[in-house]
CSV table of C-alpha atoms and ligand atoms in Angstrom, one decimal:
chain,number,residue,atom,x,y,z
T,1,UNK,CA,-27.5,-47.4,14.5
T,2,UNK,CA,-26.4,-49.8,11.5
T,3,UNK,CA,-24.0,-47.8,9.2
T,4,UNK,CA,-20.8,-48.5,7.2
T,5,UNK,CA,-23.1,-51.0,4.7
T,6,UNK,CA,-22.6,-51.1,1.1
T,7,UNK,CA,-26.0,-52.5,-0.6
T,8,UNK,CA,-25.5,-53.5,-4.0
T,9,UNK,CA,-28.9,-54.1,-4.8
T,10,UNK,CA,-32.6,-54.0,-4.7
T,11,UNK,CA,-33.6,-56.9,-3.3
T,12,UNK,CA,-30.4,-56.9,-0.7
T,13,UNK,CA,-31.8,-53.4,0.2
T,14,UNK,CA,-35.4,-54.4,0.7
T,15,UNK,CA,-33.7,-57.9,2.8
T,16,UNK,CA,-32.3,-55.7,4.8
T,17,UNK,CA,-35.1,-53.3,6.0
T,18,UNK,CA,-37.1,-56.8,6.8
T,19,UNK,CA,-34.1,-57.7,8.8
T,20,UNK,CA,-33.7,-54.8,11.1
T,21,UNK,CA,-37.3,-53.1,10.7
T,22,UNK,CA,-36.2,-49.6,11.4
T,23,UNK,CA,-37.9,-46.5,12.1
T,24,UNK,CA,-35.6,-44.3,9.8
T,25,UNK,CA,-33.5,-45.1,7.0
T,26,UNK,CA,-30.3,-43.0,5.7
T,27,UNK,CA,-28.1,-42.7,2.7
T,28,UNK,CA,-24.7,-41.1,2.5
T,29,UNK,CA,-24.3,-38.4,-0.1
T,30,UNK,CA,-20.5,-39.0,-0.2
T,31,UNK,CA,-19.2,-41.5,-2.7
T,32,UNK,CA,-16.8,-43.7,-1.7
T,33,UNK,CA,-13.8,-46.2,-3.3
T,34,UNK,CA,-15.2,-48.9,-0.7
T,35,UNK,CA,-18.1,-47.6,1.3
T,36,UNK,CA,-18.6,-50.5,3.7
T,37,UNK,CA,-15.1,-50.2,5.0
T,38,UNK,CA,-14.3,-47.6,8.6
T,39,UNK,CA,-14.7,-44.1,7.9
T,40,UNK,CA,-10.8,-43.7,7.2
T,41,UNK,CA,-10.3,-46.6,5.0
T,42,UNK,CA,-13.5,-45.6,2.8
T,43,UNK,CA,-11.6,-42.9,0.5
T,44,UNK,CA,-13.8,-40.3,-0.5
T,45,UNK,CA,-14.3,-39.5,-4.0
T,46,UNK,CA,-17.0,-37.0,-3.7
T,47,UNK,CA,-20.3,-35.8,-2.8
T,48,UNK,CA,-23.7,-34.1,-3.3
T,49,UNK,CA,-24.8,-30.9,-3.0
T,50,UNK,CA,-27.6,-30.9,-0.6
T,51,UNK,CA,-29.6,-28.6,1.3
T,52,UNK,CA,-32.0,-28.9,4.1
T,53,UNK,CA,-35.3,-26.9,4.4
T,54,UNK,CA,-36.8,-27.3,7.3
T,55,UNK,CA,-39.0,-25.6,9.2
T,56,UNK,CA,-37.9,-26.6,12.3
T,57,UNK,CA,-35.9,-23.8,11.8
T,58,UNK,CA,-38.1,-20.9,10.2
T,59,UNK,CA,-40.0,-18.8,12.4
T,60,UNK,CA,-43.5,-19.1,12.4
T,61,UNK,CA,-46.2,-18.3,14.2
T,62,UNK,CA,-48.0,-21.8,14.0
T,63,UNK,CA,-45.5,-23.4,16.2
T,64,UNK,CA,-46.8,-21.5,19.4
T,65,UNK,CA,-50.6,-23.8,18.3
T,66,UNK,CA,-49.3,-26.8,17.9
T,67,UNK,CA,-45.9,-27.8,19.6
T,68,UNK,CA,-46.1,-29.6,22.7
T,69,UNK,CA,-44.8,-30.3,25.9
T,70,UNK,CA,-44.9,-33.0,28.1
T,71,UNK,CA,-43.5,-33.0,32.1
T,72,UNK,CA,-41.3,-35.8,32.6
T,73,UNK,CA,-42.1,-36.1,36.3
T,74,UNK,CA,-46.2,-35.3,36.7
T,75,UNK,CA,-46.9,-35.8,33.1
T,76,UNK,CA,-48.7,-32.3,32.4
T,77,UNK,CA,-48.9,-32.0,28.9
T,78,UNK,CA,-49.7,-28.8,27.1
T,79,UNK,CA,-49.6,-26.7,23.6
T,80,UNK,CA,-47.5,-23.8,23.0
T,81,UNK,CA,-43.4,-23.4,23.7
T,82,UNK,CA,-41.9,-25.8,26.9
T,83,UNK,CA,-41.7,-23.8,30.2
T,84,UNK,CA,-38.1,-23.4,32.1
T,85,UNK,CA,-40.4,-24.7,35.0
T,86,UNK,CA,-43.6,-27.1,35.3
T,87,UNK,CA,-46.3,-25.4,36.6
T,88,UNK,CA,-47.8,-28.2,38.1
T,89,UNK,CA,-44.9,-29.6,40.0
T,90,UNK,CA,-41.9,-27.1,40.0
T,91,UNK,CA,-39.8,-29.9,37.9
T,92,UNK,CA,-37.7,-28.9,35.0
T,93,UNK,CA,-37.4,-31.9,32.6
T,94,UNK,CA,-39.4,-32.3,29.6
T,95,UNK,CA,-40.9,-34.0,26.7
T,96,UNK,CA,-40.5,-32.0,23.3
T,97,UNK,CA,-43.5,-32.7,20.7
T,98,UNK,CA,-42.8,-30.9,17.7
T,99,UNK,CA,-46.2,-31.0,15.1
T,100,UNK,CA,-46.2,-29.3,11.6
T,101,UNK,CA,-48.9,-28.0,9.4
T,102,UNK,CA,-49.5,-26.5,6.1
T,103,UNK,CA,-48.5,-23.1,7.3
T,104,UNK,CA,-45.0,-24.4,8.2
T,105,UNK,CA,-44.5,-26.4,5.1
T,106,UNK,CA,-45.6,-23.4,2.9
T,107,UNK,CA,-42.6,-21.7,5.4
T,108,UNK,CA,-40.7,-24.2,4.0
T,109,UNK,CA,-41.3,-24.0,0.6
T,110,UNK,CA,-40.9,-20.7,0.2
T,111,UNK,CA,-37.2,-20.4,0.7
T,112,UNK,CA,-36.9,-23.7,-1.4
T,113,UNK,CA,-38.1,-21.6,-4.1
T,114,UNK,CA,-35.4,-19.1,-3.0
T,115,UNK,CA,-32.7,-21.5,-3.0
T,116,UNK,CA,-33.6,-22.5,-6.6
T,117,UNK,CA,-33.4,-19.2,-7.9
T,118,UNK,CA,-30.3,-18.8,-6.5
T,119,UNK,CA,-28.7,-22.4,-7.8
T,120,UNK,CA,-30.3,-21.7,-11.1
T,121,UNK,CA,-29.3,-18.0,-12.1
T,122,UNK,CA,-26.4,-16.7,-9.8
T,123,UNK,CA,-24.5,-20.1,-9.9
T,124,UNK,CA,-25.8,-21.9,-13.2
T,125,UNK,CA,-27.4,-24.6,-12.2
T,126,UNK,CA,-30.1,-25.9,-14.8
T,127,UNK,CA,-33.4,-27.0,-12.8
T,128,UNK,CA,-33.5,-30.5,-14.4
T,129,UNK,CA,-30.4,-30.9,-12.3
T,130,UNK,CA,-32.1,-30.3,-9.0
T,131,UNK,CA,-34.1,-32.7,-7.3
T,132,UNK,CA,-36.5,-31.8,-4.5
T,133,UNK,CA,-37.6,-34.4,-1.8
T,134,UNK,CA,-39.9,-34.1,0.8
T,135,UNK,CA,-38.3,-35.4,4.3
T,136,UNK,CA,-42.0,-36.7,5.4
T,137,UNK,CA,-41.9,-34.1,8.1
T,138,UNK,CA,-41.6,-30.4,8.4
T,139,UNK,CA,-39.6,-29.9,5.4
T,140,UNK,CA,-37.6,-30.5,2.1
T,141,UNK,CA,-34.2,-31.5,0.8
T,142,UNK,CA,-32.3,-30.2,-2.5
T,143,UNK,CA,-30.3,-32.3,-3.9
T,144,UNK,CA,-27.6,-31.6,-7.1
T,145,UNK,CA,-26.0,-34.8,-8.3
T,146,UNK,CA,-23.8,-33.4,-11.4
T,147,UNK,CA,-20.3,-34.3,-11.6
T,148,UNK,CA,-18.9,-30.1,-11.0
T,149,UNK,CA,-20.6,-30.1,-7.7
T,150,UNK,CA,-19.2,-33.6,-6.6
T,151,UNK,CA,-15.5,-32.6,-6.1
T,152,UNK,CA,-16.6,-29.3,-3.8
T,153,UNK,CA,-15.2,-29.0,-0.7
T,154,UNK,CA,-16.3,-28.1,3.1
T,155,UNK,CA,-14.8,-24.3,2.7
T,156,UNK,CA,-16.5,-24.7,-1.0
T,157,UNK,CA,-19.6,-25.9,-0.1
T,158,UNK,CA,-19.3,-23.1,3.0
T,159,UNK,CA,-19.0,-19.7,0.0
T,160,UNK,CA,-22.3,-21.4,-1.5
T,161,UNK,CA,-24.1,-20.8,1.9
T,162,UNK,CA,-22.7,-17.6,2.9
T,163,UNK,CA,-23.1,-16.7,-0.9
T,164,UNK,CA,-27.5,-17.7,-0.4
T,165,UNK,CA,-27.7,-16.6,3.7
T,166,UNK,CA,-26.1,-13.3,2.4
T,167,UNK,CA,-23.8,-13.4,4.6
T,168,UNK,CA,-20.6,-10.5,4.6
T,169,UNK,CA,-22.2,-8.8,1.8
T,170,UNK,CA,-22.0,-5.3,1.4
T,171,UNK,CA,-24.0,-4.0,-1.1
T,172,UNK,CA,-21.5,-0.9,-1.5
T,173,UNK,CA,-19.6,-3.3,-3.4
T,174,UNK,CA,-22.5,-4.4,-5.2
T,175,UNK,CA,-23.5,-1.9,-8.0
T,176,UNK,CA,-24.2,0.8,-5.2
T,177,UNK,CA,-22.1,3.8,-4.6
T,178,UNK,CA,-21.5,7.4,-4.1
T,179,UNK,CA,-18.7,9.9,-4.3
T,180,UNK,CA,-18.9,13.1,-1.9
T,181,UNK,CA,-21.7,15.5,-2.5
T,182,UNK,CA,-22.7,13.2,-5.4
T,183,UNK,CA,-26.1,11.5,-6.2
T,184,UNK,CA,-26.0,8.1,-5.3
T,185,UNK,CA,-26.1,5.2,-8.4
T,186,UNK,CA,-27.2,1.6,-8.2
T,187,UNK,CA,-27.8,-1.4,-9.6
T,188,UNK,CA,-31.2,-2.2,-11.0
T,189,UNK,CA,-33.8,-5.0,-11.1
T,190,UNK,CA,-32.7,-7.1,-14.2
T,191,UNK,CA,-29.1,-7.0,-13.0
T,192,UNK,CA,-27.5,-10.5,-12.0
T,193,UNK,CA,-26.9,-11.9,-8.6
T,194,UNK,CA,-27.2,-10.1,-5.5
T,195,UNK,CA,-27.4,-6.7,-7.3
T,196,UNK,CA,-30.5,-7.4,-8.8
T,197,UNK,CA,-32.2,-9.3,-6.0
T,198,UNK,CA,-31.3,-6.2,-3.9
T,199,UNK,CA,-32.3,-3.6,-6.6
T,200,UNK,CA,-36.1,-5.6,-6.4
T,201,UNK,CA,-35.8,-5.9,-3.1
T,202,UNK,CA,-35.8,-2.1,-2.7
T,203,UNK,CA,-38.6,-1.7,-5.7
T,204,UNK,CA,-41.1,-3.6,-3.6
T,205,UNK,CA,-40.3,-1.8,-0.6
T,206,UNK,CA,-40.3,1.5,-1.8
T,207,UNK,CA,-43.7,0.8,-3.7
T,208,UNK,CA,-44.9,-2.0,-1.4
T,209,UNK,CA,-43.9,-1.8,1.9
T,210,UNK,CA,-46.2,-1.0,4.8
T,211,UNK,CA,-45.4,2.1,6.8
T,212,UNK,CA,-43.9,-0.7,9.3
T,213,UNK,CA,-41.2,-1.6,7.0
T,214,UNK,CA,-40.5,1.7,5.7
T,215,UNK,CA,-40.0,2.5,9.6
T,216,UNK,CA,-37.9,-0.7,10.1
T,217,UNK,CA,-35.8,0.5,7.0
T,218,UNK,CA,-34.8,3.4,8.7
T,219,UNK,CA,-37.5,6.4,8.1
T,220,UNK,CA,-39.6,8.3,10.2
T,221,UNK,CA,-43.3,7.8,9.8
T,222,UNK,CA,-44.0,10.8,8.8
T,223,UNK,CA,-41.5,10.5,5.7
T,224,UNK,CA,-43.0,6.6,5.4
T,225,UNK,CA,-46.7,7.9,5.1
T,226,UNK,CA,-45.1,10.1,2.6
T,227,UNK,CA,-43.6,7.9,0.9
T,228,UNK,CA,-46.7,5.7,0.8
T,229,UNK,CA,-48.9,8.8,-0.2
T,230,UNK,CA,-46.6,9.7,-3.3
T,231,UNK,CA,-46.1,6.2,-4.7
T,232,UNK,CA,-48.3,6.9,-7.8
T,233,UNK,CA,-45.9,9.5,-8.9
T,234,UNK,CA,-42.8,7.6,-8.0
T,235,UNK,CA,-43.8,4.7,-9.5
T,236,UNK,CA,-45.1,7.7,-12.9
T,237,UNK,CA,-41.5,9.0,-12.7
T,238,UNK,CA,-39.7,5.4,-12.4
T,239,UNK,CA,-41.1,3.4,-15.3
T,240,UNK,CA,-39.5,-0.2,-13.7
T,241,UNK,CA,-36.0,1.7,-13.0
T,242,UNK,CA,-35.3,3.1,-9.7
T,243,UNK,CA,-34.4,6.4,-9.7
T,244,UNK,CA,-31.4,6.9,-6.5
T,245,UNK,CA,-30.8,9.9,-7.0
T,246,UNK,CA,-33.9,11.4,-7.2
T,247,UNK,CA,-35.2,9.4,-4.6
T,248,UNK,CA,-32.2,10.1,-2.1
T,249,UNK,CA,-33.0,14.1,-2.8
T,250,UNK,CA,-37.1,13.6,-2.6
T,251,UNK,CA,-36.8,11.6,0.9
T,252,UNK,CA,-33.5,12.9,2.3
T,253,UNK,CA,-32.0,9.2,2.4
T,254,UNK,CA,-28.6,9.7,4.9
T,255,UNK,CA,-26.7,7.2,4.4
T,256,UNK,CA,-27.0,5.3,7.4
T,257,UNK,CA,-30.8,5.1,5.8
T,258,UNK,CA,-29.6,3.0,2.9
T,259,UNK,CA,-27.5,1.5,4.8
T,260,UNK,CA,-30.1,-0.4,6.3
T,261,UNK,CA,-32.8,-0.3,3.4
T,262,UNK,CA,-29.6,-2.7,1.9
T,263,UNK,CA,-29.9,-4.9,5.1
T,264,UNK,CA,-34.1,-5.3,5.0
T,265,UNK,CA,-33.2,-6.7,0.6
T,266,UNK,CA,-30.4,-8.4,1.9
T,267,UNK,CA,-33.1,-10.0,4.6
T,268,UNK,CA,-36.1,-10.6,2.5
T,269,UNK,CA,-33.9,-11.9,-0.3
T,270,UNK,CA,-32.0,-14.2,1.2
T,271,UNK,CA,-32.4,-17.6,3.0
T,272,UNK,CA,-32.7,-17.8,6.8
T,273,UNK,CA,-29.8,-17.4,9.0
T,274,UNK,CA,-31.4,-20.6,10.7
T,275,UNK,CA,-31.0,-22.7,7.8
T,276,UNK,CA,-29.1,-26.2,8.6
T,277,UNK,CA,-26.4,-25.7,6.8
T,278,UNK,CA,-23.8,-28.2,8.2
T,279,UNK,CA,-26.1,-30.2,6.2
T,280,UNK,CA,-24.7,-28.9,2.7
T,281,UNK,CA,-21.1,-28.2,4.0
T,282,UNK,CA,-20.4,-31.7,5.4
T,283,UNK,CA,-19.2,-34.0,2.5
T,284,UNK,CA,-19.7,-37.2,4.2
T,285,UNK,CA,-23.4,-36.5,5.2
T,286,UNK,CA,-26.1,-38.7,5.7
T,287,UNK,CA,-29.6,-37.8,4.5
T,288,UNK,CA,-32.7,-39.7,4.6
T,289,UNK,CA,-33.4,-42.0,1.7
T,290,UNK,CA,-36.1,-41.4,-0.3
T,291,UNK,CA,-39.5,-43.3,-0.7
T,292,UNK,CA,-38.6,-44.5,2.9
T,293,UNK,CA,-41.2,-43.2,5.8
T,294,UNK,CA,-40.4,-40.5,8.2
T,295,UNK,CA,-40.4,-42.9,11.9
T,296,UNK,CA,-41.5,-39.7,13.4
T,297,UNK,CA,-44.7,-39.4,11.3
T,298,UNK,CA,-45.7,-42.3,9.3
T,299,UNK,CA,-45.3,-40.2,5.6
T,300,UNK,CA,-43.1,-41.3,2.7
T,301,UNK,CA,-40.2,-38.9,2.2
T,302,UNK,CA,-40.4,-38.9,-1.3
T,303,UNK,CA,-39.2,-36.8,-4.8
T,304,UNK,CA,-41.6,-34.4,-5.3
T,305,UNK,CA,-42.5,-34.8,-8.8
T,306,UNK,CA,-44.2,-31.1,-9.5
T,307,UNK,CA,-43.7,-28.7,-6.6
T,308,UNK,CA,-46.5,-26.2,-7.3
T,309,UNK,CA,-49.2,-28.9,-6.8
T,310,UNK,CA,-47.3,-30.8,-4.1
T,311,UNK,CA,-49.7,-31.4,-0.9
T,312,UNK,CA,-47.6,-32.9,1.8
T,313,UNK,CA,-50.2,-34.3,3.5
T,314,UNK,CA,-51.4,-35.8,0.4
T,315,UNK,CA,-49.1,-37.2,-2.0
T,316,UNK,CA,-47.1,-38.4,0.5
T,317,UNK,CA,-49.9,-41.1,2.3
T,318,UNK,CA,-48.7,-44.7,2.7
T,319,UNK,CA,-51.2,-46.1,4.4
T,320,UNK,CA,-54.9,-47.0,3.3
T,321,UNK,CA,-57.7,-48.0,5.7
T,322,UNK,CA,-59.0,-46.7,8.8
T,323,UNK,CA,-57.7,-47.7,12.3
T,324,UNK,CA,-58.8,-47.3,16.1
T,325,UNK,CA,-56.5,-45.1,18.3
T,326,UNK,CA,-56.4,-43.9,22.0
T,327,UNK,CA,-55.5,-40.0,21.8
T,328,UNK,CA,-53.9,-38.5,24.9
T,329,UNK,CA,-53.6,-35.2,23.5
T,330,UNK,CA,-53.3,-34.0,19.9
T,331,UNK,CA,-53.4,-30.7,17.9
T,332,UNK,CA,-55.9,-29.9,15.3
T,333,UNK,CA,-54.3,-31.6,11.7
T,334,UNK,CA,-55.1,-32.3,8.4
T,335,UNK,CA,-54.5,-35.8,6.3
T,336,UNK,CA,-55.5,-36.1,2.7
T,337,UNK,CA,-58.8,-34.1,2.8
T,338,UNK,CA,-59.5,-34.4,5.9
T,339,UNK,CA,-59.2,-32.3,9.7
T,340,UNK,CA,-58.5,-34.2,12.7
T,341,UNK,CA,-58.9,-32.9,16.1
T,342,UNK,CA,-57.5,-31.5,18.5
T,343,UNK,CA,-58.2,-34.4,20.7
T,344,UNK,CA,-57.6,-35.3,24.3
T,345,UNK,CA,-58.2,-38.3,26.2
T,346,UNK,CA,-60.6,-40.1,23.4
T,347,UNK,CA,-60.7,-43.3,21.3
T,348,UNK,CA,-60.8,-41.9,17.9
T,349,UNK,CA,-61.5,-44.2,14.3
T,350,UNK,CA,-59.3,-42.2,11.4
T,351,UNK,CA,-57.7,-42.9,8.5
T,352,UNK,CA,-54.2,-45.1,8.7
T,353,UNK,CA,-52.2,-42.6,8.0
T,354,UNK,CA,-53.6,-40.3,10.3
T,355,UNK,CA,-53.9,-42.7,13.2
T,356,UNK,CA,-49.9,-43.8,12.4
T,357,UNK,CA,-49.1,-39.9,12.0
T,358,UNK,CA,-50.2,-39.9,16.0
T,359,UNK,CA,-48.4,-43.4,17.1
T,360,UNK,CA,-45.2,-42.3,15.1
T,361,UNK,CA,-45.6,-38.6,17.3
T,362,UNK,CA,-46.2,-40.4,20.4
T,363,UNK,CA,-49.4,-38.5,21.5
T,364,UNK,CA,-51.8,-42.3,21.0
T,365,UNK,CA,-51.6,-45.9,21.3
T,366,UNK,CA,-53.3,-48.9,19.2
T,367,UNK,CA,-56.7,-50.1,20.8
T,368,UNK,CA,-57.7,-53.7,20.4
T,369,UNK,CA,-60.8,-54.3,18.5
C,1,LIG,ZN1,-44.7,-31.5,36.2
C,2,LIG,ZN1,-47.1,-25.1,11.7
């Protein structure tokens, strides 16, 4: 590691990368007085917000396909989630190989799109002030660089994630109550913040949901398949505005029922509990510099310029050409246009980028020509 530098330039930038060739290049997000000085003599004068999207930690059910393991001691290598114990040779150390594809990336994306309509309409944030990179692996980075977000700090920073992981919120607080032996009254779709992501969180599931989630929100199945079976006149009686009351008498909601219909919209709507978010609560953070490549796949992290058309394993390419590698074992993958794979034991000629995608994951070496 070579921190504490202050670059003042381009060129000294660029220099500097020849100089040290590294495989992964970081910025701070703090601003400092004097930035090259020790940590305690830098005086911090603020930071970005940023945010950290990565699939890594969103469950998905890709993973199982194409992670890998790797026995330090025989060497077995296989797919799917690392054993506690080798079954070859009993041992218990191993090599982790994390891959990504499309379906974690989409994962990914998903609960970027979250995140912006969070910034943008509960805390004000106009989009032109977010940027989203791409970290050249399994996910994304927000980043907002305005002077009111600068000054924030750690326990600041920390009611923004709690605020977006809905975290402590009870939604009898939130638009939603009920006095004894009266009908219940709530907060509806168009409503701001976490009243109205809950209110449409509760539309789709009422007119949506499969019998499994109506199940999982607290009814029997026979009330869910009743449910499901009268959604033409509940969504007749509704027109767009839920109706508590008169859905609490229809279905005999208890309490404890919307209790935890609350929790499934508080789920759906908000971002994952495994979101890294030490990432956006520590103010001296470093963060991988854009229109750098990823050392652990070969891809630019880069802005991305229009997120609906994005293609991470497109846009992001560095390399052109084809080159000669010696697989020991890969997963199926695409690059640009094209699916590789899965390979074992096999010389294989791809694209660059593809066959740098498997050096930079370890799984092949260059062969010779
Ligand atoms: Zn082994
Ligand atoms: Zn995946």
């Amino acid at each position: 590691m070579t921190r504490h530098k202050a670059i003042a330039s381009h060129e000294e930038l660029v220099d500097i990368i020849r100089a040290l060739v590294p495989s992964d290049i970081y910025y701070s997000t703090a601003y400092y007085a004097r930035p090259a000085e020790e940590m305690e003599r830098k005086s911090w004068l603020g930071s970005d917000l940023v945010f950290d999207v990565d699939a890594d930690h969103i469950e998905t059910s890709c993973k199982a396909a194409h992670d890998m393991w790797r026995c330090n001691s025989c060497g077995l290598t296989k797919r799917g989630n690392c054993p506690a114990q080798c079954p070859n040779c009993g041992k218990t150390k191993f090599e982790e190989r994390t891959w990504f594809c499309d379906e974690c990336l989409k994962a990914a994306k998903n609960e970027v799109v979250k995140l912006v309509d969070f910034l943008r309409n509960d805390f004000g944030i106009p989009e032109q002030d977010m940027r989203i990179f791409f970290s050249g692996h399994r996910g994304y980075h927000l980043h907002v660089r305005t002077e009111e977000v600068r000054k924030l700090d750690e326990s600041q920073r920390k009611e923004i994630v709690d605020y977006v992981l809905g975290l402590g919120l009870d939604a009898f607080y939130q638009g939603l109550y009920k006095k004894p032996r009266d009908a219940i009254v709530g907060p509806q779709r168009e409503d701001p913040g976490w009243r109205g992501r809950f209110a449409r969180g509760i539309y789709r599931l009422v007119l949506e949901g499969t019998e499994d989630e109506l199940v999982k929100m607290g009814f029997t199945p026979r009330l869910a398949r009743r449910i499901i079976r009268e959604r033409p006149q509940i969504q007749e009686e509704w027109r767009g505005k839920i109706l508590w009351g008169e859905f609490e008498d229809r279905f005999h909601v208890k309490d404890t029922t919307w209790r935890s219909i609350i929790e499934q919209a508080v789920l759906k709507g908000a971002l994952p509990a495994e979101i890294d978010t030490v990432v956006t609560t520590d103010t001296h953070r470093l963060i991988r510099l854009p229109e750098t490549l990823n050392g652990k796949t070969g891809l630019r992290a880069m802005a991305v310029p229009n997120f609906d058309t994005f293609d991470p394993f497109t846009d992001p390419i560095a390399f052109e050409g084809e080159e000669t590698v010696r697989v020991i074992e890969a997963p199926a993958f695409r690059m640009g246009k094209t699916t590789y794979g899965p390979y074992t034991e096999e010389d294989v000629t791809v694209q660059a980028a593809a066959a740098m995608l498997l050096l930079c994951k370890g799984v092949g070496r260059p062969v010779q020509k």
